[in-house]
Coordinates of C-alpha atoms and ligand atoms in Angstrom, one line a residue:
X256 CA -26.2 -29.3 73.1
X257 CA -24.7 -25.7 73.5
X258 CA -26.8 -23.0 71.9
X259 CA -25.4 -20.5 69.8
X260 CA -25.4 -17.0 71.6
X261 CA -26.9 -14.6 69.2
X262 CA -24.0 -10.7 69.3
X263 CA -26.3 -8.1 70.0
X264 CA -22.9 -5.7 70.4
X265 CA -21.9 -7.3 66.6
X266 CA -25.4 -7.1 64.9
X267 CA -25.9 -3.5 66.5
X268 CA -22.3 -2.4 65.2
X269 CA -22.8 -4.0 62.0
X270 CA -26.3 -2.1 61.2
X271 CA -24.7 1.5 63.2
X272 CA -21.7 1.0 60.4
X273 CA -24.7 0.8 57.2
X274 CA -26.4 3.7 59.0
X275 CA -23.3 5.8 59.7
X276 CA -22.5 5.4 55.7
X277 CA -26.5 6.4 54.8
X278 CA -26.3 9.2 57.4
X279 CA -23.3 10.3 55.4
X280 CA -24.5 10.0 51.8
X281 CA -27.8 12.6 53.3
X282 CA -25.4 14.9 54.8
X283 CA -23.8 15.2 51.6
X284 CA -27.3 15.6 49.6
X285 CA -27.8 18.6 52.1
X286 CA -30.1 16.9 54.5
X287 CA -28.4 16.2 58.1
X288 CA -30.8 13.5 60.3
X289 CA -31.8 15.2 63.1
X290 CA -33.0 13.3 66.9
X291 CA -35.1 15.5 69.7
X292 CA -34.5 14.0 72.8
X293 CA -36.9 15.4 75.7
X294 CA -36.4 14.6 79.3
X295 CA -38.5 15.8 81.9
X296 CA -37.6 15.7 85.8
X297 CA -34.2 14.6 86.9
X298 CA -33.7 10.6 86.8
X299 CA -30.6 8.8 87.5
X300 CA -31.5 6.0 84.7
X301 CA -33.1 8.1 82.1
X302 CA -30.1 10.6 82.4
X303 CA -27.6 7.8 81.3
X304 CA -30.0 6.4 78.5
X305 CA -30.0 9.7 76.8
X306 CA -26.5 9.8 77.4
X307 CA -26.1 7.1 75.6
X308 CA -28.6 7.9 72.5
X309 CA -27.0 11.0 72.5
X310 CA -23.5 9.7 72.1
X311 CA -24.8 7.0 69.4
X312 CA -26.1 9.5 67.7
X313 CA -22.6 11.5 67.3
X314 CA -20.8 8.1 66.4
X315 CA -22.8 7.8 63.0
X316 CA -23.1 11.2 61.8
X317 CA -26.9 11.9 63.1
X318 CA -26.9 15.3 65.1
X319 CA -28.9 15.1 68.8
X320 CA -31.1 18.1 70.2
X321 CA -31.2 17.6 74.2
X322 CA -34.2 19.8 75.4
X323 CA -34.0 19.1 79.7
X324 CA -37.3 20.4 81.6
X325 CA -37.3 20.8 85.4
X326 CA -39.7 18.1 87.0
X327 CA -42.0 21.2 87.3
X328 CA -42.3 21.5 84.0
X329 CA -46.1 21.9 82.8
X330 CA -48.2 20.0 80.8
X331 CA -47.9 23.0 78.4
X332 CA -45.0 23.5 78.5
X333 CA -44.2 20.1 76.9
X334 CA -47.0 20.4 74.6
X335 CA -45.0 24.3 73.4
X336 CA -41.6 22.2 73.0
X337 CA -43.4 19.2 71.2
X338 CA -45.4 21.3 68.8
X339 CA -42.2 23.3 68.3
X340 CA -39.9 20.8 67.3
X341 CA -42.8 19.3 64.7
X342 CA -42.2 22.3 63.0
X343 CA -38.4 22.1 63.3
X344 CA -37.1 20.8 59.5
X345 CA -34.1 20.3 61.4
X346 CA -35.5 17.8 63.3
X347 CA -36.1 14.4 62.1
X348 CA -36.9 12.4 65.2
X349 CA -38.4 13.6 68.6
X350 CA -38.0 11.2 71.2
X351 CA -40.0 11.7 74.9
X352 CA -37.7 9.9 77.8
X353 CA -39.8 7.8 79.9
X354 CA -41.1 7.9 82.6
X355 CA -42.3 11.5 83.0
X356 CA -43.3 13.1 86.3
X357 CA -46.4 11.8 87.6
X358 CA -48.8 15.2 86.5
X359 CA -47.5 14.8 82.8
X360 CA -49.3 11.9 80.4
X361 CA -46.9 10.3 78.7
X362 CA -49.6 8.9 76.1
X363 CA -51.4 12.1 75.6
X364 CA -47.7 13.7 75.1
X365 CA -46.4 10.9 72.9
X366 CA -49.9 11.6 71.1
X367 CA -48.9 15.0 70.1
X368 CA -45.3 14.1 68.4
X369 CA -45.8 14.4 64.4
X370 CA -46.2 10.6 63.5
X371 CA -43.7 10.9 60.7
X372 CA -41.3 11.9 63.6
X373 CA -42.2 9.5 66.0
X374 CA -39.4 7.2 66.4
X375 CA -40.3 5.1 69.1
X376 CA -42.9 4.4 67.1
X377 CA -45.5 4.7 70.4
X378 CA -48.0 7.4 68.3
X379 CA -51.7 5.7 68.2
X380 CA -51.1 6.1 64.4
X381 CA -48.0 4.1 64.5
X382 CA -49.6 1.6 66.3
X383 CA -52.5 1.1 63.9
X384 CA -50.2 0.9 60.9
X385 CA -48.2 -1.9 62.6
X386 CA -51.1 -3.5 63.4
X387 CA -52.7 -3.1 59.5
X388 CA -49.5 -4.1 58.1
X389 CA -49.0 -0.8 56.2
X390 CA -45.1 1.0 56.4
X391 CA -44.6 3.3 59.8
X392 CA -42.6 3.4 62.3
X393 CA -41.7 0.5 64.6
X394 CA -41.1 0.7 68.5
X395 CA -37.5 0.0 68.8
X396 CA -36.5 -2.7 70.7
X397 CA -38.9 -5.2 69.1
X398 CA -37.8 -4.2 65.9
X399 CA -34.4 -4.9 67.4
X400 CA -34.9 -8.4 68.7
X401 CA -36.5 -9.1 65.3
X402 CA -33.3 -8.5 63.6
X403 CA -31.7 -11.2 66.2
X404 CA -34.0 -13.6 65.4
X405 CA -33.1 -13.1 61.5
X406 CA -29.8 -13.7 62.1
X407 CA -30.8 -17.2 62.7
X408 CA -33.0 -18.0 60.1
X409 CA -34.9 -15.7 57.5
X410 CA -37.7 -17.7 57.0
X411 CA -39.7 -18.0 60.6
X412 CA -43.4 -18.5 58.6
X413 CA -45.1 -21.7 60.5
X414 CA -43.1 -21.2 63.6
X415 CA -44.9 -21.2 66.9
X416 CA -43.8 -17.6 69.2
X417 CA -44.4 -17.1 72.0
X418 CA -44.0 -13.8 73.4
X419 CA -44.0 -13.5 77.5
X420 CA -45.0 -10.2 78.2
X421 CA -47.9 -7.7 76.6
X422 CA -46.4 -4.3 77.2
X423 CA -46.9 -1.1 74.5
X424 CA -43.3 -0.7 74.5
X425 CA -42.5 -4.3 73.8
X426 CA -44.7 -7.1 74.0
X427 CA -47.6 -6.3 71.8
X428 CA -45.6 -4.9 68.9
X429 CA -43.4 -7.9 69.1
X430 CA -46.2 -10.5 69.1
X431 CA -47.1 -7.7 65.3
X432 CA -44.1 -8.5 64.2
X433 CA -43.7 -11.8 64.2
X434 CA -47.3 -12.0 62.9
X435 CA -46.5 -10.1 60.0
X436 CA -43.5 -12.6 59.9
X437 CA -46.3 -15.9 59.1
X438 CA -45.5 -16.8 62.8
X439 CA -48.2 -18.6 65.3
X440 CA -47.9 -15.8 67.8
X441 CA -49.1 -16.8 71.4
X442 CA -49.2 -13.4 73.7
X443 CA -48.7 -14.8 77.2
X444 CA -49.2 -12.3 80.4
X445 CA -49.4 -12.5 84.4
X446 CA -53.0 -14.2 84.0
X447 CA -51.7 -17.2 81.8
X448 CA -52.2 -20.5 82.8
X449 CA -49.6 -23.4 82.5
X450 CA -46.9 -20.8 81.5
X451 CA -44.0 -23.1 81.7
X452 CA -46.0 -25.7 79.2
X453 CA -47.1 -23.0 76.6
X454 CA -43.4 -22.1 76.7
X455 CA -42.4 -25.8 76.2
X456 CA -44.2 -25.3 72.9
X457 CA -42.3 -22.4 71.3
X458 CA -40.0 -22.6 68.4
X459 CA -39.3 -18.7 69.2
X460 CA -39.4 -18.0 72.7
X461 CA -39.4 -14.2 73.4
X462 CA -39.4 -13.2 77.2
X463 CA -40.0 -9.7 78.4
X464 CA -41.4 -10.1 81.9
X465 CA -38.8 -7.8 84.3
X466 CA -38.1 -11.0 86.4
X467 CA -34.9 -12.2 86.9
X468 CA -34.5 -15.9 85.8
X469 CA -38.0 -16.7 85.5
X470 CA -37.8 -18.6 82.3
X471 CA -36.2 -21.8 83.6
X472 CA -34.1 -24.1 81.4
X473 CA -37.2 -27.1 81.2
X474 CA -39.7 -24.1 80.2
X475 CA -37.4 -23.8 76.6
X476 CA -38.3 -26.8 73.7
X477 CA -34.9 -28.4 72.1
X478 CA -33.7 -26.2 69.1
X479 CA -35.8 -22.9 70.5
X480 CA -34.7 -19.4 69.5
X481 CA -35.0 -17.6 72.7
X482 CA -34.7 -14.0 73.1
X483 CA -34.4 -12.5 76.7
X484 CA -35.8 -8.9 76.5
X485 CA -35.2 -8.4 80.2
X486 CA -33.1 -6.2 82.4
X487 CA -33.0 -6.8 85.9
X488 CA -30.3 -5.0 87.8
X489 CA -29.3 -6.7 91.1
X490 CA -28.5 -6.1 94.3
X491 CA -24.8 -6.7 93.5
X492 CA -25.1 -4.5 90.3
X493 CA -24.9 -7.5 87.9
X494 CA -27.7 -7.5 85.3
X495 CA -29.6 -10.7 84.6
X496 CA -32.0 -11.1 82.0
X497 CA -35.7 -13.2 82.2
X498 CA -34.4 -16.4 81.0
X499 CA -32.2 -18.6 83.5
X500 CA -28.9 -18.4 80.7
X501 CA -27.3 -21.0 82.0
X502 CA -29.7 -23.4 82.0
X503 CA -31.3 -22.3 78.9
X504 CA -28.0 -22.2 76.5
X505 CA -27.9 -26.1 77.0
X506 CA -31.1 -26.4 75.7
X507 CA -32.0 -23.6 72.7
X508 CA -30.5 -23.2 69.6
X509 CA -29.7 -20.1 70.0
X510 CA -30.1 -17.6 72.7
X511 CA -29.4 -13.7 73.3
X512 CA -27.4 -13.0 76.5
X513 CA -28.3 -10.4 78.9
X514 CA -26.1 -8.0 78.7
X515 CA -24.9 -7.6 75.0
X516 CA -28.2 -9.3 73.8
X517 CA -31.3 -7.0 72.5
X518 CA -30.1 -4.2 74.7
X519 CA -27.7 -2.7 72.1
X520 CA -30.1 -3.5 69.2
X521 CA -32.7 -0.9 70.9
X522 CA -30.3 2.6 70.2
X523 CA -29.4 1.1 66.9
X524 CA -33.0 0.9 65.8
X525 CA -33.7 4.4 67.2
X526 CA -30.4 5.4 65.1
X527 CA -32.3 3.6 61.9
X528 CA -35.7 4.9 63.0
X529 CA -34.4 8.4 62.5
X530 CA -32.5 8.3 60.2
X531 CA -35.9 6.5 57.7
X532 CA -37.5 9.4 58.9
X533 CA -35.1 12.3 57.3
X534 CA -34.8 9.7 54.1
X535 CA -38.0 10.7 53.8
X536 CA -38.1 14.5 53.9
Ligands
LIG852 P1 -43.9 -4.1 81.7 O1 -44.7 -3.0 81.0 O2 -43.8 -4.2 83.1 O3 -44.6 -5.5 81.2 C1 -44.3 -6.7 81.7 C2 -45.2 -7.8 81.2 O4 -44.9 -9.0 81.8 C3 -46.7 -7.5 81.4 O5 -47.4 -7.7 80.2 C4 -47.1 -8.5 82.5 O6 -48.4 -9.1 82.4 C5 -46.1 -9.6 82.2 N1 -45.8 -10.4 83.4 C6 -45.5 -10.0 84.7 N2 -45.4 -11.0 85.5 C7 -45.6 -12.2 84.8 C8 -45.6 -13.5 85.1 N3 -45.4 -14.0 86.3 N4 -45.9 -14.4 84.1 C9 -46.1 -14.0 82.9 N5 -46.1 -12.7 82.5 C10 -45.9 -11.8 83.5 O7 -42.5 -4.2 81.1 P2 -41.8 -3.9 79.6 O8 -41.7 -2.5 79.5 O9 -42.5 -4.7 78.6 O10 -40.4 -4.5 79.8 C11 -40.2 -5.9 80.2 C12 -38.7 -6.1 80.5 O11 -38.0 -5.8 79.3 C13 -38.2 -5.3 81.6 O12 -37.2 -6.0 82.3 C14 -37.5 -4.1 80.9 O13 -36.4 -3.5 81.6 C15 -37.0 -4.8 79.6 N6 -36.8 -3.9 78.5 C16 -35.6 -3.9 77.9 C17 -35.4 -3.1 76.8 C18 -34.1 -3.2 76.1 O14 -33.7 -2.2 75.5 N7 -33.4 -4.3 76.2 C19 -36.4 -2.3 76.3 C20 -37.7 -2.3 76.9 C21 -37.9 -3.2 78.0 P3 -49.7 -8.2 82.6 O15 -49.9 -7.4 81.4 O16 -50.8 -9.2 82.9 O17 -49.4 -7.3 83.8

């Protein structure tokens, strides 16, 4: 069997095209989404990924506020720019590019962003609504691999997931939202035992581990959906995901490909975070 390979690229363009046309109809109403990106400290990687939100953000109409602070930057000086752009009506979503330099807390300064504005959706408050089931909003690449897994079937209530990986950023909202989704959610880690037989067992297999090919073809169950979170940049400066492709796409059902898999759903969610939160103002 060859398993379907789930478009990230397609999916991602298809939900930037209904957000581009939403984007439009607010501009028109008066009311032009707004994203704060902050980067602190110069890093090669960070510099290209909010490059890249900022250029998504022209492509569908949603205007982008780059605020750079030397590496020297002070605690309070992040808290003046953060407390500043709350107050900004302009500003719809503020964004905090990780990591920070090592003096700064990222939590404590992710803390501070207005929870309304939050679109990573990393504010405690954010958390705890995900958590209770009640509307907020949701980190973005989880969100984004959710929406992959709908486009292979709707109705995942009953299914086994299992979600490798119990990050903030990732894992623990993921193994949320697939909760909230009637799922059996098993949230696997580096302490889990008998990792490639728990995996054997999923119906949704969900890695985000940051290890090249660790999820070998045996570890996925006939018919899985699996979903490879991972980016792993080698030596060579090919990317390779968690999940041995290969191996796996003879297996699965369906499978996301590393690149062009959840990757591109991440900036379209952060585009659809932002542009919620201006619906709402
Ligand atoms: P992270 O914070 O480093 O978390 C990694 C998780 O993997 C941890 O929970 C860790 O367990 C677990 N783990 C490590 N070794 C393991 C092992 N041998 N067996 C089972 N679990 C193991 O990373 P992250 O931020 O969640 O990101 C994970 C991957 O996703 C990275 O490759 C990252 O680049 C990628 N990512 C991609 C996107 C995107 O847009 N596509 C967005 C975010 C992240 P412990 O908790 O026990 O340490």
């Amino acid at each position: 069997m060859s398993a379907r390979i789930i478009d990230g690229k397609q999916v991602a363009e298809r939900l930037r095209g209904e957000i581009a046309a939403r984007a439009a109809a607010l501009s028109a109403a008066g009311t032009t989404p707004g994203l704060a990106v902050i980067m602190v400290g110069d890093n090669p990687a960070s510099d290209v990924y909010v490059r890249n939100k900022v250029n998504a953000c022209e492509k569908t109409g949603i205007r982008s506020f780059e605020h750079r602070l030397p590496a020297s930057a002070s605690r309070d000086d992040v808290t003046l720019l953060i407390h500043r752009l709350n107050a900004d009506r302009h500003i719809h979503g503020i964004l905090l590019q990780l990591p920070v330099p090592a003096h700064i807390d990222a939590n404590a300064m992710t803390g501070l962003i207005a929870p309304e504005k939050d679109v990573d959706g990393l504010h405690p408050l954010n958390i705890g609504r995900l958590v209770a089931g009640l509307p907020g909003m949701v980190p973005c690449t989880p969100q984004g691999s959710l929406l992959l897994i709908q486009e292979v079937t709707r109705d995942l209530s009953g299914l086994h997931a299992v979600v490798i990986g119990r990050s903030l950023l990732f894992g623990k909202p993921m193994g949320q939202l697939l909760l909230a989704q009637d799922c059996t959610v098993t949230q696997a880690h580096s302490k889990t035992r008998e990792l490639p037989a728990l995996c054997r067992q999923a119906d949704i297999l969900v890695a985000a581990v940051g290890r090249a090919e660790m999820v070998k073809g045996e570890w996925v169950k006939p018919g899985a959906i699996v979903i490879d979170v991972g980016i792993n940049r080698q030596a060579d400066g090919k990317l390779l995901g968690d999940v041995d492709f290969a191996a796996a796409s003879k297996i699965a059902a369906a499978i996301t490909p590393v690149p062009g898999g959840v990757g591109p759903m991440t900036i379209a969610c952060l585009l659809a975070n932002t542009l919620k939160a201006a619906e709402k103002t």
